[in-house]
CSV table of C-alpha atoms in Angstrom, one decimal:
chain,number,residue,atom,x,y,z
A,1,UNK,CA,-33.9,24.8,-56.7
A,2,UNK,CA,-35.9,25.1,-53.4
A,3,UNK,CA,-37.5,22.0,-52.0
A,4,UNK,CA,-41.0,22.2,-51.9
A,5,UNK,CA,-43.3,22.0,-48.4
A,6,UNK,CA,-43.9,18.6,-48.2
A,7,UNK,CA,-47.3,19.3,-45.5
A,8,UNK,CA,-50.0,22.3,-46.2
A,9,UNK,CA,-49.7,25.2,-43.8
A,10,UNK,CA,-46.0,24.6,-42.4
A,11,UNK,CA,-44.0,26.4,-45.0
A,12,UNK,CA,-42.1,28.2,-41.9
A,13,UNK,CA,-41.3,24.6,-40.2
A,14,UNK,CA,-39.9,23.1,-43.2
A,15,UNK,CA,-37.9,26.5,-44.4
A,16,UNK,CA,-36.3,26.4,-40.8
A,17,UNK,CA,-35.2,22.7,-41.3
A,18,UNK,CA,-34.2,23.2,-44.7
A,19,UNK,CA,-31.7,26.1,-43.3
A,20,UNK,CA,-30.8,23.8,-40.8
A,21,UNK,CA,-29.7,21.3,-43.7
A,22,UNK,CA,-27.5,23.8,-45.3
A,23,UNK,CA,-25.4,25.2,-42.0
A,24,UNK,CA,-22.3,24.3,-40.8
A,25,UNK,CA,-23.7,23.3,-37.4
A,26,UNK,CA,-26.6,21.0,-37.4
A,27,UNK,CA,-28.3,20.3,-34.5
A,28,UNK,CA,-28.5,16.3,-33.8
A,29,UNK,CA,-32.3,16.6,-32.0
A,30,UNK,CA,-35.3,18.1,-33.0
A,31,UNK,CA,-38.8,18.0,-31.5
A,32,UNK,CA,-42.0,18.0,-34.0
A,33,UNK,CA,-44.0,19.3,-31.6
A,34,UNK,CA,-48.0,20.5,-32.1
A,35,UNK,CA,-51.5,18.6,-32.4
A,36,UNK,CA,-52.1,15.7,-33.7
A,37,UNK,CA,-53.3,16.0,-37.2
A,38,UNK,CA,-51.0,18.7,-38.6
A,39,UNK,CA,-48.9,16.5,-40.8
A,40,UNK,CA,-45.8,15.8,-38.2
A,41,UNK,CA,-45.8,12.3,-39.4
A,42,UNK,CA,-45.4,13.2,-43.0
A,43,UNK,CA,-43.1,16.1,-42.5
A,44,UNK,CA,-40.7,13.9,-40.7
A,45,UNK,CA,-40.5,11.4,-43.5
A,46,UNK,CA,-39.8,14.3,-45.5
A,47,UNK,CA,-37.0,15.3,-43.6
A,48,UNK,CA,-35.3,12.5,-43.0
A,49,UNK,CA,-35.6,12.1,-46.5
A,50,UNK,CA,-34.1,15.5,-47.3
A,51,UNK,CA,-30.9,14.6,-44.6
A,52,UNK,CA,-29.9,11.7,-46.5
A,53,UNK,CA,-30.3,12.4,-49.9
A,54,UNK,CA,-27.0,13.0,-51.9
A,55,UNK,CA,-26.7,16.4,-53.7
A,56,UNK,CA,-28.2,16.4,-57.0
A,57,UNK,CA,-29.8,12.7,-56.6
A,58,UNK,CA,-33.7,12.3,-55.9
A,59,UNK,CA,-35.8,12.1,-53.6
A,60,UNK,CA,-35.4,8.4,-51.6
A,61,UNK,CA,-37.7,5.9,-50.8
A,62,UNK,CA,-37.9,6.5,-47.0
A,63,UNK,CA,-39.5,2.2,-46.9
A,64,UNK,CA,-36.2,1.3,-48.5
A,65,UNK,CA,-33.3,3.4,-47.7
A,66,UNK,CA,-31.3,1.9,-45.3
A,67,UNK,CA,-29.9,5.0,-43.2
A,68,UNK,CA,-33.8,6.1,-42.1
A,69,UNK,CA,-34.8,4.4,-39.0
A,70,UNK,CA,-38.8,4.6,-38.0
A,71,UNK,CA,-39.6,3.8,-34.7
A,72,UNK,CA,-43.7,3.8,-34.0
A,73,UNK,CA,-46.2,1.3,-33.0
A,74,UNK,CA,-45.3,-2.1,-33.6
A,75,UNK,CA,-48.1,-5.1,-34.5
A,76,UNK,CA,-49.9,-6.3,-31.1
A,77,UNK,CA,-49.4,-9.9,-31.8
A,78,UNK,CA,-48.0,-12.2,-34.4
A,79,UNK,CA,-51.5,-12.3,-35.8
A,80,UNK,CA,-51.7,-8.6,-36.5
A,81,UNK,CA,-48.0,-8.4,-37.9
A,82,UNK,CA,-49.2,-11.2,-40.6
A,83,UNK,CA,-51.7,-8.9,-40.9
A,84,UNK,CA,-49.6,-5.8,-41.8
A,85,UNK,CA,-48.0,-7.8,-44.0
A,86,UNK,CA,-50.7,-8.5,-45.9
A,87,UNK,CA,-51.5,-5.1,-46.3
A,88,UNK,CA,-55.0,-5.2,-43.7
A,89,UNK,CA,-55.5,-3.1,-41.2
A,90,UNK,CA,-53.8,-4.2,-37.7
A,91,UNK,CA,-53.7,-3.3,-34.2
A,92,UNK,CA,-50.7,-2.4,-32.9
A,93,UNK,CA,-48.8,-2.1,-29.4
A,94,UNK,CA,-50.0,0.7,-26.6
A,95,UNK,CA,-46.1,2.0,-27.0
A,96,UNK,CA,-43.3,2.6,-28.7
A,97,UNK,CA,-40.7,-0.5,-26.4
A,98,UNK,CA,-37.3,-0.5,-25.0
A,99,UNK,CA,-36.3,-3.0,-27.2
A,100,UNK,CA,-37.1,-0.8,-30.3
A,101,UNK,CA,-34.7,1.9,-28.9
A,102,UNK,CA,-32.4,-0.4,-28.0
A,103,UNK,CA,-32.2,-2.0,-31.2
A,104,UNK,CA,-31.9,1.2,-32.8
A,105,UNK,CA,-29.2,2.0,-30.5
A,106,UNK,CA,-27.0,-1.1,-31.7
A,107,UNK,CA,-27.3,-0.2,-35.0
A,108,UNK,CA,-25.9,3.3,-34.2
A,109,UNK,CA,-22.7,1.4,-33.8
A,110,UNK,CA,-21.7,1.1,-37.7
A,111,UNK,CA,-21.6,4.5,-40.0
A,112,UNK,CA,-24.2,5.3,-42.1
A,113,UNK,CA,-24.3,3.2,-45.7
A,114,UNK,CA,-24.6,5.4,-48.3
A,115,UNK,CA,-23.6,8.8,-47.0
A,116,UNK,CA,-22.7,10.6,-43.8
A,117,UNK,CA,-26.1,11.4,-42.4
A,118,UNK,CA,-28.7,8.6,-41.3
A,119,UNK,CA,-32.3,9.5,-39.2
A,120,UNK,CA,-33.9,8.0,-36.9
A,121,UNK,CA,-37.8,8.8,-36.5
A,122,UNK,CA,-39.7,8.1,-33.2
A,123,UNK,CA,-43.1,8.2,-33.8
A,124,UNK,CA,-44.5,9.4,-31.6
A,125,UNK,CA,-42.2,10.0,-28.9
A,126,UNK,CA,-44.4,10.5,-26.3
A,127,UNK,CA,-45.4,6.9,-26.8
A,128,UNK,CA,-42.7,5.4,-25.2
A,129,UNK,CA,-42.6,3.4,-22.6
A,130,UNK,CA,-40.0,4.6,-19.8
A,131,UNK,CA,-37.8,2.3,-20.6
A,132,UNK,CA,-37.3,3.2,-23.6
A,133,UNK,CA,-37.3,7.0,-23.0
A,134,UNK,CA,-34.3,6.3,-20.8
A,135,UNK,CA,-32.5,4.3,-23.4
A,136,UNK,CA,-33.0,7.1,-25.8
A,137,UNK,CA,-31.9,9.7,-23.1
A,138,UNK,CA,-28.3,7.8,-23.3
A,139,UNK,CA,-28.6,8.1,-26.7
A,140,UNK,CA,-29.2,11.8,-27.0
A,141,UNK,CA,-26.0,12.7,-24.7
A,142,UNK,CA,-23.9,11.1,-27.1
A,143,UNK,CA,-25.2,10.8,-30.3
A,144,UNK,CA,-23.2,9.3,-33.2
A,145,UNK,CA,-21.1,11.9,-35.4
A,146,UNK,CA,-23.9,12.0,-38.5
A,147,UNK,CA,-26.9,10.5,-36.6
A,148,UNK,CA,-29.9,12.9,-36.3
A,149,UNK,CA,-32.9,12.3,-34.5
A,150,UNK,CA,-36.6,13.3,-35.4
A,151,UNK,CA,-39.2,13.3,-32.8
A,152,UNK,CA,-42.9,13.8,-33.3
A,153,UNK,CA,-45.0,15.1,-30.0
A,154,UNK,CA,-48.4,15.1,-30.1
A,155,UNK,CA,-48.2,16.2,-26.0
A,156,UNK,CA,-44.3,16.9,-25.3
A,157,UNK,CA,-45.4,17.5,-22.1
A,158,UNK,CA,-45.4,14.1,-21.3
A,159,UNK,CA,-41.7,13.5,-22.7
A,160,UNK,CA,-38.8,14.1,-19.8
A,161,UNK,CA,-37.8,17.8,-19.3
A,162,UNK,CA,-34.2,16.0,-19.9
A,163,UNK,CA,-35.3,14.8,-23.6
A,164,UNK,CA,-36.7,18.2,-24.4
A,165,UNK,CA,-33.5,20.3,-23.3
A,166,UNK,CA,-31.4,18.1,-26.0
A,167,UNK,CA,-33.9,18.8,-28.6
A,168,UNK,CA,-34.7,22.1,-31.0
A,169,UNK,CA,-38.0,22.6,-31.1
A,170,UNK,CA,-40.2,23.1,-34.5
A,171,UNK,CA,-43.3,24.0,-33.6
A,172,UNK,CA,-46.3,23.6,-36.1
A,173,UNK,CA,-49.2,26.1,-36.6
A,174,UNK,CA,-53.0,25.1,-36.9
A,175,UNK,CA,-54.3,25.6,-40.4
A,176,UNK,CA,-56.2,28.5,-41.2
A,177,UNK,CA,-59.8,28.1,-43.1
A,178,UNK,CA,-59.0,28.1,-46.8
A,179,UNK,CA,-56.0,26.1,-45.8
A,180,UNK,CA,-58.0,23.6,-44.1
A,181,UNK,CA,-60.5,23.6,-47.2
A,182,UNK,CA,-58.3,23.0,-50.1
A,183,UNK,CA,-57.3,20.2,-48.4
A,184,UNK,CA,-60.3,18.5,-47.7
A,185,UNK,CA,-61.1,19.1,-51.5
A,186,UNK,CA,-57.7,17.8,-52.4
A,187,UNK,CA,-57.9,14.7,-50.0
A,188,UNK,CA,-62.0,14.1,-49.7
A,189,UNK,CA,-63.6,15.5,-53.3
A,190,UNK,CA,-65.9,13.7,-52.3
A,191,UNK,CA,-67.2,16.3,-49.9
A,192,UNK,CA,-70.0,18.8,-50.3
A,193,UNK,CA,-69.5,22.2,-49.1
A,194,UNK,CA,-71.7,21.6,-46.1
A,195,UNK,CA,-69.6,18.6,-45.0
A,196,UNK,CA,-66.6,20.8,-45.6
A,197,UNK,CA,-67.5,23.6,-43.6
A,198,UNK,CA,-68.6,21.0,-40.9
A,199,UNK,CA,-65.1,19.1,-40.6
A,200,UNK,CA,-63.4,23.1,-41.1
A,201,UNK,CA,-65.8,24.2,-37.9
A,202,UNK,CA,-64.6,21.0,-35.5
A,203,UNK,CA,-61.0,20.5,-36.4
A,204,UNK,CA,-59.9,23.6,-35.0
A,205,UNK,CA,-57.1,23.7,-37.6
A,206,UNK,CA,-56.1,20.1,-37.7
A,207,UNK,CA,-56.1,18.8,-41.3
A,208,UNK,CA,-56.1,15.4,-40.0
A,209,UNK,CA,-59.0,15.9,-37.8
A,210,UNK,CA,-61.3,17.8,-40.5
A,211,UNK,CA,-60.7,14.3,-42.5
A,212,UNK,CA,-61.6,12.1,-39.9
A,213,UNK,CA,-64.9,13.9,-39.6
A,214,UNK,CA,-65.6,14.0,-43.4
A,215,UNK,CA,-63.9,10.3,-44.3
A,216,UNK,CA,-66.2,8.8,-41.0
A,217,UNK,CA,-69.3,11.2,-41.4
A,218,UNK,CA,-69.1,12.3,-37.9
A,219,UNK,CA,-70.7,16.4,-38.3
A,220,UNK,CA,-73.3,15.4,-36.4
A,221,UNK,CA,-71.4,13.7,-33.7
A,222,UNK,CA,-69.7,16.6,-33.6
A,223,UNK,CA,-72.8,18.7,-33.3
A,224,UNK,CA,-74.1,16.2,-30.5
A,225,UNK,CA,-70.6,16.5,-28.7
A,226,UNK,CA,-70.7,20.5,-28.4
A,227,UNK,CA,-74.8,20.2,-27.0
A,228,UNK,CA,-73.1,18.2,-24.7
A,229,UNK,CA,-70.6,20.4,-23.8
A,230,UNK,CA,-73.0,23.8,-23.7
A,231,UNK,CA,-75.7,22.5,-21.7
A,232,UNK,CA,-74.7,19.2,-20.1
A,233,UNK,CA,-77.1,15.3,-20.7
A,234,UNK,CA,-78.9,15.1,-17.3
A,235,UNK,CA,-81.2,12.9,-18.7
A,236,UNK,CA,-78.9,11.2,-20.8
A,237,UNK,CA,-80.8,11.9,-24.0
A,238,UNK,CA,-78.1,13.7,-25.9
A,239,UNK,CA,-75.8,10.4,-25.0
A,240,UNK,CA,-78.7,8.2,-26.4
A,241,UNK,CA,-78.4,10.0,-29.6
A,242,UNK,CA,-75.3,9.7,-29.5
A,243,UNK,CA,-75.0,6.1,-29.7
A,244,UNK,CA,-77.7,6.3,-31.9
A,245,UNK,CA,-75.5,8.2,-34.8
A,246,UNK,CA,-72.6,5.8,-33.6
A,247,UNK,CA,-74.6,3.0,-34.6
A,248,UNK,CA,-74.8,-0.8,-33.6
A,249,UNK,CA,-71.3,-2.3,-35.0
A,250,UNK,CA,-69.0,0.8,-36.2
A,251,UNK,CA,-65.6,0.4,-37.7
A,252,UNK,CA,-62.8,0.7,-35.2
A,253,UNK,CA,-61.8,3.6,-37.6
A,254,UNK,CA,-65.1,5.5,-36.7
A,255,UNK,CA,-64.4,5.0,-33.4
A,256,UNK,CA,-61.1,5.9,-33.0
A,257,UNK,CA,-61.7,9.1,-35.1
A,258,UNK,CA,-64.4,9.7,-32.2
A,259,UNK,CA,-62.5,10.0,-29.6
A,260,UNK,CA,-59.7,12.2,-31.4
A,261,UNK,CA,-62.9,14.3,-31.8
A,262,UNK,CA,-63.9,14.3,-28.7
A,263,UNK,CA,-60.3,15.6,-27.3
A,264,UNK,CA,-60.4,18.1,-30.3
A,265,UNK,CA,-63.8,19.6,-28.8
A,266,UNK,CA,-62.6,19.4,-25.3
A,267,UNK,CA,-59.2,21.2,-25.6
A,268,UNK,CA,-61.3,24.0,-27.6
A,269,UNK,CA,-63.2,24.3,-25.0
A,270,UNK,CA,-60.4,25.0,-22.1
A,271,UNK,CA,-59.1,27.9,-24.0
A,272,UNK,CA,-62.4,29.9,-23.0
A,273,UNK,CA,-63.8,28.1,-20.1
A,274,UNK,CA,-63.8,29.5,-17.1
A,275,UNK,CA,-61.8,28.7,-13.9
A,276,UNK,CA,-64.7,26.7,-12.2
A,277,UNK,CA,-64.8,24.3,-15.6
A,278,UNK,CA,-60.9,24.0,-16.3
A,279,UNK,CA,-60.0,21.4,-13.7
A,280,UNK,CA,-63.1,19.1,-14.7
A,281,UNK,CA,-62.1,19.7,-18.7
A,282,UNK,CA,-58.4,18.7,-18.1
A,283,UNK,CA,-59.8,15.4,-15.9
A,284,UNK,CA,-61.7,14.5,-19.0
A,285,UNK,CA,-59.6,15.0,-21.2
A,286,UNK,CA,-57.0,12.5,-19.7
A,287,UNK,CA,-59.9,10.4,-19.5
A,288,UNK,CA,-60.3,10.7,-22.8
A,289,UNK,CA,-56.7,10.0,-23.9
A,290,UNK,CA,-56.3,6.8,-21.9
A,291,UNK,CA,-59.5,5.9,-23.8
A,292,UNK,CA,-57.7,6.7,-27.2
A,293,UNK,CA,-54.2,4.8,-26.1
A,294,UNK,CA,-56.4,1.6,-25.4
A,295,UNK,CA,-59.3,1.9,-28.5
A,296,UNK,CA,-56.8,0.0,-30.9
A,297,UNK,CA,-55.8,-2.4,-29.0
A,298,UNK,CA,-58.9,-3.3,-26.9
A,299,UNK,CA,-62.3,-5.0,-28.0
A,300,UNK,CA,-64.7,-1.8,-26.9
A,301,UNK,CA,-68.2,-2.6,-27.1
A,302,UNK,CA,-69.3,0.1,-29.3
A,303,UNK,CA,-72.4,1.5,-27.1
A,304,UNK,CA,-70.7,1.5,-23.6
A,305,UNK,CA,-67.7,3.5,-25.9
A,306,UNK,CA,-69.7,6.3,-26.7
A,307,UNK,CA,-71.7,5.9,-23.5
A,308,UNK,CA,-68.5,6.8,-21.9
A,309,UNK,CA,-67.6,9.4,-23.9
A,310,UNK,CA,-70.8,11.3,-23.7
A,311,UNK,CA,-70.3,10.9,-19.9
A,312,UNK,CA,-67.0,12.6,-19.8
A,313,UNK,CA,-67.9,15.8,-22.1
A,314,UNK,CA,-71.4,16.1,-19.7
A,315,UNK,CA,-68.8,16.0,-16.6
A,316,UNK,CA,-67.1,19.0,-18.5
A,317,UNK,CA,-70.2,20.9,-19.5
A,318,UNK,CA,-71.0,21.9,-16.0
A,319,UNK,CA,-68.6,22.9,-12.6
A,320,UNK,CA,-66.5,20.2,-10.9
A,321,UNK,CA,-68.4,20.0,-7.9
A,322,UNK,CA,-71.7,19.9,-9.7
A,323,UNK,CA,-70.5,16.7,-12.0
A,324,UNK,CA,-69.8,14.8,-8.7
């Protein structure tokens, strides 16, 4: 019986690592690599899953099993651990540490418990801190008969050319409309077909974008963000109504799911733009990102947030030199 795709629209990712399961010659590193928001975080709970399960016995509880390691964002502070454990929402650390790798590492030391296979997720990789993507170089040079690593990239750029060359690569595809709509209907029936075809329109194929916008109501951000972008904000009344939509005191949530929106529209816009726009694109973009590594962690006020992010897509809506 054939294991079914585990994330909508990567049927070829998930064949290629179920193919991988069955050879005689696994590889012991692979890299999840594609946008954020195509479901590389549940697809590699779904394969380490798949690696440790024993023939004929079920599916395991990836929380519990004891030969899955998940390495991501840790709680920022004793506060927010109590917190997670609660079950509330939590800030967590800027990066994955080099004491989580090396913890990880020390446990590589024993076999596996229940089998001969045992994962170890890093999520996401290019996260770490360079500590800890040295550790984890070590690691990769001489991994543990039966220990197989998952790492998810949202920009393996930013990962050391060394950690990529030990790694296979499974790339994953942007959704295509209907794809993007049945899940939004599965995930948010709660949205009309106008919000629908809102979130499908901005999330240039990334499922987990297209329910930001629909969960967070953010179309007309969205709508705001590409004026912005077509015509520039010289008199700063497209970033007025920005804030306006924003509102006074938004959830962190909304805010975070802002600025993933605002990266979505901007790397959109490079694929087209021409030469004279790239360079000022790319600069706000990385603006952008630092923005998003520091939004869960740090108290933003709300307005100067979306102040600032108005200001970076009207510094790409026009040519470098003009935006100085």
């Amino acid at each position: 019986m054939s294991v079914p795709t585990p994330v909508v629209g990567q049927d070829a990712a998930w064949q290629e690592w179920l193919a991988a399961l069955a050879s005689e010659r696994m590889h012991h590193a692979w890299l999840l690599s594609g946008a954020k928001g195509l479901g590389k975080r549940a697809f590699a709970r779904a394969a380490a899953a798949e690696l440790v399960r024993v023939p004929g016995a079920p599916v395991p509880d990836i929380d519990a099993h004891p030969d899955i390691h998940i390495l991501d964002h840790l709680p920022a502070n004793d506060d927010e651990a109590k917190k997670k454990a609660e079950g509330k929402p939590y800030q967590t650390k800027r990066n994955i540490t080099v004491d989580q790798i090396r913890a990880m590492i020390r446990r590589l030391a024993t076999k596996p418990t229940f089998g001969d296979r045992r994962a170890i997720v890093i999520d996401p990789a290019d996260d770490m801190e360079k500590g800890a993507v040295n550790a984890l170089l070590k690691a990769l040079e001489e991994p543990p008969v039966g220990t197989y690593f998952l790492l998810v990239a949202h920009q393996p750029g930013r990962l050391l050319p060394t950690i990529r060359s030990r790694c296979r690569v499974l790339r994953f595809a942007a959704l295509g409309t209907d794809e993007l709509d049945a899940v939004i209907r599965r995930d948010a029936p709660q949205a009309d077909a106008a919000a629908r075809a809102s979130a499908i329109a901005a999330a240039q194929g990334s499922p987990g974008i297209a329910l930001d916008i629909v969960e967070h109501d953010l179309g007309i951000i969205h709508a705001l963000m590409m004026r912005i972008l077509q015509r520039g904000d010289a008199d700063f009344s497209l970033r007025g109504a920005l804030a306006d939509e924003m509102g006074g005191r938004p959830a962190r949530d909304r805010q975070i799911a802002t600025l993933e929106l605002a990266r979505a529209v901007l790397v959109h816009e490079l694929r087209d733009a021409p030469r004279r726009r790239q360079l000022g694109i790319i600069e706000a973009y990385g603006a952008l990102t630092k923005l998003a590594t520091q939004a869960p962690t740090y108290n933003f006020d709300a307005g100067l947030l979306i102040m600032e992010i108005g200001g970076l897509l009207a510094s790409a809506a026009m040519p470098r030199e003009a935006a100085r």
